[in-house]
Amino acid sequence: GDSVTQMEGPVTLSEEAFLTINCTYTATGYPSLFWYVQYPGEGLQLLLKATKADDKGSNKGFEATYRKETTSFHLEKGSVQVSDSAVYFCALKQAGGNQAGTALIFGKGTTLSVSS
Amino acid sequence: EAGVTQFPSHSVIEKGQTVTLRCDPISGHDNLYWYRRVMGKEIKFLLHFVKESKQDESGMPNNRFLAERTGGTYSTLKVQPAELEDSGVYFCASSRTAARGKLFFGSGTQLSVL
């Protein structure tokens, strides 16, 4: 079945460091890809998404490019801040609208800790 | 606009007891989802409601879990009887449409079964 694999954490960085969190997926067809973020004490929220190959999603300085040839959707940020400390989840969703079996499929999550 | 609300935020029960989790979705969101994250593992889909109907319950682990959404508003997830492996964080999410994958999540209920 479909699955998402993320790099193991935790990832510990100093402020202004470059961030990469790797995400690869296994899926049939052409799923949409997402990064969700969970800040401490809050629910998950959508950070960015891409719906087709070579699309780049971006938000709040974060970027990820849908690479079909490598089945990857790595999350990057050029300069992290303390406020970026959170758990980051990569996810995929098959097309299909309201049909059964089109739920989000998540990876295990990667904890990012940024210190000043 | 109020977000997705879940309660309780934490629940500690003994094996064999019953627990009921509640989720209030964002007003107007017909789609409501339950997910679960067991420590160190993926967030796993449990089920999906469209209004009061179960659209997809393929992720429900067994018949000890019962989800309801009477009237298409709030939802409850009851675990009876609870087992040790049911421990984890239970997330509820809602969305206006199911197609685009943008879900609004609650902060979850941390369930500990001792």
mmCIF file of C-alpha atoms in Angstrom:
data_model
loop_
_atom_site.group_PDB
_atom_site.id
_atom_site.type_symbol
_atom_site.label_atom_id
_atom_site.label_comp_id
_atom_site.label_asym_id
_atom_site.label_seq_id
_atom_site.Cartn_x
_atom_site.Cartn_y
_atom_site.Cartn_z
ATOM 1 C CA GLY A 1 0.000 0.000 0.000
ATOM 2 C CA ASP A 2 0.894 3.657 -0.091
ATOM 3 C CA SER A 3 3.383 4.890 2.491
ATOM 4 C CA VAL A 4 5.539 7.842 3.513
ATOM 5 C CA THR A 5 9.032 7.650 4.989
ATOM 6 C CA GLN A 6 10.625 10.582 6.811
ATOM 7 C CA MET A 7 14.070 10.995 8.216
ATOM 8 C CA GLU A 8 14.347 10.083 11.857
ATOM 9 C CA GLY A 9 14.656 12.907 14.332
ATOM 10 C CA PRO A 10 15.147 14.767 16.421
ATOM 11 C CA VAL A 11 16.845 17.418 14.352
ATOM 12 C CA THR A 12 18.662 20.008 16.448
ATOM 13 C CA LEU A 13 19.846 23.223 14.818
ATOM 14 C CA SER A 14 21.081 26.644 15.760
ATOM 15 C CA GLU A 15 19.132 29.695 14.719
ATOM 16 C CA GLU A 16 19.776 30.743 11.093
ATOM 17 C CA ALA A 17 20.994 27.275 10.100
ATOM 18 C CA PHE A 18 19.802 25.574 6.919
ATOM 19 C CA LEU A 19 17.145 22.920 7.334
ATOM 20 C CA THR A 20 16.409 19.834 5.279
ATOM 21 C CA ILE A 21 13.935 17.170 6.336
ATOM 22 C CA ASN A 22 13.860 14.267 3.920
ATOM 23 C CA CYS A 23 10.615 12.652 2.815
ATOM 24 C CA THR A 24 10.112 9.884 0.290
ATOM 25 C CA TYR A 25 6.924 8.139 -0.660
ATOM 26 C CA THR A 26 5.611 4.960 -2.207
ATOM 27 C CA ALA A 27 2.351 5.288 -4.071
ATOM 28 C CA THR A 28 0.583 4.319 -7.246
ATOM 29 C CA GLY A 29 -0.503 7.007 -9.629
ATOM 30 C CA TYR A 30 -0.092 10.689 -8.913
ATOM 31 C CA PRO A 31 -0.825 11.582 -5.310
ATOM 32 C CA SER A 32 -0.802 15.048 -3.826
ATOM 33 C CA LEU A 33 1.943 15.678 -1.273
ATOM 34 C CA PHE A 34 1.806 17.735 1.909
ATOM 35 C CA TRP A 35 3.830 18.965 4.828
ATOM 36 C CA TYR A 36 1.943 19.487 8.052
ATOM 37 C CA VAL A 37 3.433 21.072 11.171
ATOM 38 C CA GLN A 38 2.470 20.653 14.812
ATOM 39 C CA TYR A 39 3.620 23.371 17.179
ATOM 40 C CA PRO A 40 3.739 22.529 20.898
ATOM 41 C CA GLY A 41 0.268 22.241 22.399
ATOM 42 C CA GLU A 42 -1.503 22.728 19.083
ATOM 43 C CA GLY A 43 -3.089 20.624 16.370
ATOM 44 C CA LEU A 44 -1.467 19.857 13.053
ATOM 45 C CA GLN A 45 -1.735 22.566 10.462
ATOM 46 C CA LEU A 46 -1.030 22.527 6.775
ATOM 47 C CA LEU A 47 2.339 24.096 5.971
ATOM 48 C CA LEU A 48 2.508 23.566 2.216
ATOM 49 C CA LYS A 49 1.448 21.233 -0.535
ATOM 50 C CA ALA A 50 2.103 20.213 -4.134
ATOM 51 C CA THR A 51 -0.339 18.447 -6.380
ATOM 52 C CA LYS A 52 1.728 17.369 -9.372
ATOM 53 C CA ALA A 53 5.262 16.553 -10.410
ATOM 54 C CA ASP A 54 7.751 19.451 -10.351
ATOM 55 C CA ASP A 55 5.358 21.655 -8.389
ATOM 56 C CA LYS A 56 6.974 23.610 -5.571
ATOM 57 C CA GLY A 57 5.000 24.316 -2.441
ATOM 58 C CA SER A 58 6.128 27.198 -0.252
ATOM 59 C CA ASN A 59 5.023 28.972 2.900
ATOM 60 C CA LYS A 60 6.680 30.885 5.766
ATOM 61 C CA GLY A 61 10.101 30.466 4.156
ATOM 62 C CA PHE A 62 9.726 26.692 3.818
ATOM 63 C CA GLU A 63 9.825 25.011 0.419
ATOM 64 C CA ALA A 64 9.367 21.503 -0.959
ATOM 65 C CA THR A 65 9.456 20.283 -4.558
ATOM 66 C CA TYR A 66 7.465 17.277 -5.800
ATOM 67 C CA ARG A 67 10.058 15.022 -7.449
ATOM 68 C CA LYS A 68 8.396 12.102 -9.155
ATOM 69 C CA GLU A 69 11.634 10.643 -10.497
ATOM 70 C CA THR A 70 12.993 10.228 -6.964
ATOM 71 C CA THR A 71 9.562 9.937 -5.269
ATOM 72 C CA SER A 72 10.609 12.645 -2.833
ATOM 73 C CA PHE A 73 9.226 15.813 -1.252
ATOM 74 C CA HIS A 74 12.020 17.129 0.948
ATOM 75 C CA LEU A 75 11.298 20.123 3.171
ATOM 76 C CA GLU A 76 13.848 22.953 3.211
ATOM 77 C CA LYS A 77 14.305 26.312 4.840
ATOM 78 C CA GLY A 78 17.273 28.557 4.370
ATOM 79 C CA SER A 79 17.391 30.087 7.842
ATOM 80 C CA VAL A 80 15.462 28.551 10.722
ATOM 81 C CA GLN A 81 14.186 30.445 13.733
ATOM 82 C CA VAL A 82 13.489 29.338 17.286
ATOM 83 C CA SER A 83 9.780 29.657 16.493
ATOM 84 C CA ASP A 84 10.132 26.892 13.874
ATOM 85 C CA SER A 85 10.625 24.336 16.637
ATOM 86 C CA ALA A 86 7.844 21.821 16.053
ATOM 87 C CA VAL A 87 7.056 18.367 14.710
ATOM 88 C CA TYR A 88 6.892 18.160 10.914
ATOM 89 C CA PHE A 89 4.829 15.516 9.135
ATOM 90 C CA CYS A 90 5.056 14.571 5.479
ATOM 91 C CA ALA A 91 1.852 13.167 3.998
ATOM 92 C CA LEU A 92 0.289 12.047 0.742
ATOM 93 C CA LYS A 93 -3.235 11.797 -0.552
ATOM 94 C CA GLN A 94 -4.493 9.943 -3.547
ATOM 95 C CA ALA A 95 -6.860 11.710 -5.885
ATOM 96 C CA GLY A 96 -10.461 10.704 -5.763
ATOM 97 C CA GLY A 97 -12.538 13.393 -4.092
ATOM 98 C CA ASN A 98 -14.886 12.013 -1.515
ATOM 99 C CA GLN A 99 -14.317 8.391 -2.364
ATOM 100 C CA ALA A 100 -13.375 5.962 0.333
ATOM 101 C CA GLY A 101 -9.682 5.226 0.649
ATOM 102 C CA THR A 102 -8.471 8.745 -0.030
ATOM 103 C CA ALA A 103 -7.441 9.679 3.484
ATOM 104 C CA LEU A 104 -4.154 11.398 4.220
ATOM 105 C CA ILE A 105 -1.262 8.983 4.777
ATOM 106 C CA PHE A 106 1.358 10.366 7.143
ATOM 107 C CA GLY A 107 4.961 9.699 7.917
ATOM 108 C CA LYS A 108 6.189 9.276 11.490
ATOM 109 C CA GLY A 109 7.022 12.918 11.978
ATOM 110 C CA THR A 110 10.339 14.677 12.539
ATOM 111 C CA THR A 111 10.928 16.788 15.626
ATOM 112 C CA LEU A 112 12.864 19.978 14.985
ATOM 113 C CA SER A 113 14.451 21.866 17.842
ATOM 114 C CA VAL A 114 16.049 25.250 17.115
ATOM 115 C CA SER A 115 18.163 26.981 19.723
ATOM 116 C CA SER A 116 19.233 30.626 19.846
ATOM 117 C CA GLU B 1 -13.879 31.238 13.699
ATOM 118 C CA ALA B 2 -13.413 28.553 16.323
ATOM 119 C CA GLY B 3 -11.074 25.731 15.442
ATOM 120 C CA VAL B 4 -11.523 22.002 15.917
ATOM 121 C CA THR B 5 -12.035 21.273 19.589
ATOM 122 C CA GLN B 6 -11.277 17.995 21.267
ATOM 123 C CA PHE B 7 -11.818 16.865 24.823
ATOM 124 C CA PRO B 8 -10.614 15.697 27.077
ATOM 125 C CA SER B 9 -7.062 16.726 26.311
ATOM 126 C CA HIS B 10 -5.763 13.874 28.441
ATOM 127 C CA SER B 11 -7.325 10.673 29.719
ATOM 128 C CA VAL B 12 -5.763 8.033 31.909
ATOM 129 C CA ILE B 13 -7.765 4.843 32.367
ATOM 130 C CA GLU B 14 -7.193 1.270 33.354
ATOM 131 C CA LYS B 15 -7.314 -1.652 30.984
ATOM 132 C CA GLY B 16 -10.874 -2.858 30.596
ATOM 133 C CA GLN B 17 -12.482 0.520 31.236
ATOM 134 C CA THR B 18 -14.433 2.585 28.729
ATOM 135 C CA VAL B 19 -13.424 5.986 27.411
ATOM 136 C CA THR B 20 -15.290 8.375 25.152
ATOM 137 C CA LEU B 21 -13.498 11.067 23.204
ATOM 138 C CA ARG B 22 -15.329 14.006 21.732
ATOM 139 C CA CYS B 23 -14.622 16.202 18.728
ATOM 140 C CA ASP B 24 -16.339 19.418 17.704
ATOM 141 C CA PRO B 25 -15.425 20.271 14.111
ATOM 142 C CA ILE B 26 -15.336 23.715 12.567
ATOM 143 C CA SER B 27 -18.881 24.879 11.902
ATOM 144 C CA GLY B 28 -19.955 24.103 8.359
ATOM 145 C CA HIS B 29 -17.379 21.385 7.805
ATOM 146 C CA ASP B 30 -19.194 18.299 6.578
ATOM 147 C CA ASN B 31 -16.080 16.116 6.612
ATOM 148 C CA LEU B 32 -14.802 14.851 9.928
ATOM 149 C CA TYR B 33 -11.871 12.496 10.400
ATOM 150 C CA TRP B 34 -10.369 10.560 13.270
ATOM 151 C CA TYR B 35 -6.665 9.705 13.292
ATOM 152 C CA ARG B 36 -4.415 8.089 15.883
ATOM 153 C CA ARG B 37 -0.708 8.378 16.581
ATOM 154 C CA VAL B 38 0.884 5.670 18.650
ATOM 155 C CA MET B 39 4.183 6.810 20.160
ATOM 156 C CA GLY B 40 6.991 6.800 17.649
ATOM 157 C CA LYS B 41 4.794 5.703 14.781
ATOM 158 C CA GLU B 42 2.851 7.244 11.942
ATOM 159 C CA ILE B 43 -0.399 9.091 12.331
ATOM 160 C CA LYS B 44 -2.891 6.482 11.162
ATOM 161 C CA PHE B 45 -6.293 7.107 9.651
ATOM 162 C CA LEU B 46 -9.229 5.637 11.567
ATOM 163 C CA LEU B 47 -12.362 6.841 9.829
ATOM 164 C CA HIS B 48 -14.067 9.560 7.844
ATOM 165 C CA PHE B 49 -17.573 10.974 8.247
ATOM 166 C CA VAL B 50 -19.424 12.989 5.660
ATOM 167 C CA LYS B 51 -22.111 14.679 7.682
ATOM 168 C CA GLU B 52 -23.563 11.852 9.790
ATOM 169 C CA SER B 53 -22.577 9.023 7.444
ATOM 170 C CA LYS B 54 -19.443 6.926 7.689
ATOM 171 C CA GLN B 55 -17.699 7.381 4.347
ATOM 172 C CA ASP B 56 -14.685 5.248 5.153
ATOM 173 C CA GLU B 57 -14.021 3.262 8.309
ATOM 174 C CA SER B 58 -11.277 1.072 6.922
ATOM 175 C CA GLY B 59 -8.787 2.238 9.539
ATOM 176 C CA MET B 60 -10.777 1.258 12.611
ATOM 177 C CA PRO B 61 -8.628 -1.336 14.385
ATOM 178 C CA ASN B 62 -11.378 -3.585 15.749
ATOM 179 C CA ASN B 63 -14.902 -3.656 17.090
ATOM 180 C CA ARG B 64 -13.873 -2.206 20.442
ATOM 181 C CA PHE B 65 -13.909 1.173 18.714
ATOM 182 C CA LEU B 66 -17.219 2.875 17.960
ATOM 183 C CA ALA B 67 -17.513 6.264 16.302
ATOM 184 C CA GLU B 68 -20.684 8.264 15.960
ATOM 185 C CA ARG B 69 -21.660 11.606 14.538
ATOM 186 C CA THR B 70 -25.296 12.108 15.325
ATOM 187 C CA GLY B 71 -26.879 15.001 13.447
ATOM 188 C CA GLY B 72 -23.710 15.605 11.500
ATOM 189 C CA THR B 73 -22.204 17.957 14.075
ATOM 190 C CA TYR B 74 -19.898 16.743 16.823
ATOM 191 C CA SER B 75 -18.469 13.243 16.888
ATOM 192 C CA THR B 76 -17.589 10.785 19.615
ATOM 193 C CA LEU B 77 -15.134 7.921 19.576
ATOM 194 C CA LYS B 78 -15.705 5.299 22.232
ATOM 195 C CA VAL B 79 -13.231 2.603 23.160
ATOM 196 C CA GLN B 80 -14.766 -0.283 25.084
ATOM 197 C CA PRO B 81 -13.071 -2.129 26.668
ATOM 198 C CA ALA B 82 -9.751 -0.312 26.414
ATOM 199 C CA GLU B 83 -6.542 -2.289 25.960
ATOM 200 C CA LEU B 84 -2.935 -1.265 26.563
ATOM 201 C CA GLU B 85 -2.217 -0.956 22.835
ATOM 202 C CA ASP B 86 -4.951 1.662 22.485
ATOM 203 C CA SER B 87 -2.699 4.225 24.147
ATOM 204 C CA GLY B 88 -1.745 7.129 21.914
ATOM 205 C CA VAL B 89 -2.863 10.514 20.731
ATOM 206 C CA TYR B 90 -6.235 10.631 19.007
ATOM 207 C CA PHE B 91 -6.635 13.487 16.561
ATOM 208 C CA CYS B 92 -9.797 14.771 15.041
ATOM 209 C CA ALA B 93 -9.794 16.852 11.874
ATOM 210 C CA SER B 94 -12.416 18.509 9.738
ATOM 211 C CA SER B 95 -12.651 20.002 6.281
ATOM 212 C CA ARG B 96 -15.193 21.649 4.066
ATOM 213 C CA THR B 97 -14.350 19.359 1.144
ATOM 214 C CA ALA B 98 -12.543 16.039 1.118
ATOM 215 C CA ALA B 99 -10.857 16.457 -2.228
ATOM 216 C CA ARG B 100 -8.004 18.845 -1.550
ATOM 217 C CA GLY B 101 -6.408 17.339 1.520
ATOM 218 C CA LYS B 102 -6.377 20.495 3.634
ATOM 219 C CA LEU B 103 -7.540 19.345 7.012
ATOM 220 C CA PHE B 104 -7.936 21.390 10.179
ATOM 221 C CA PHE B 105 -6.809 19.411 13.184
ATOM 222 C CA GLY B 106 -7.644 19.572 16.834
ATOM 223 C CA SER B 107 -4.853 19.414 19.392
ATOM 224 C CA GLY B 108 -5.644 15.795 20.163
ATOM 225 C CA THR B 109 -6.558 13.634 23.130
ATOM 226 C CA GLN B 110 -3.681 11.855 24.829
ATOM 227 C CA LEU B 111 -5.038 8.483 25.943
ATOM 228 C CA SER B 112 -3.060 6.378 28.371
ATOM 229 C CA VAL B 113 -4.309 2.892 29.177
ATOM 230 C CA LEU B 114 -2.589 1.408 32.218
#
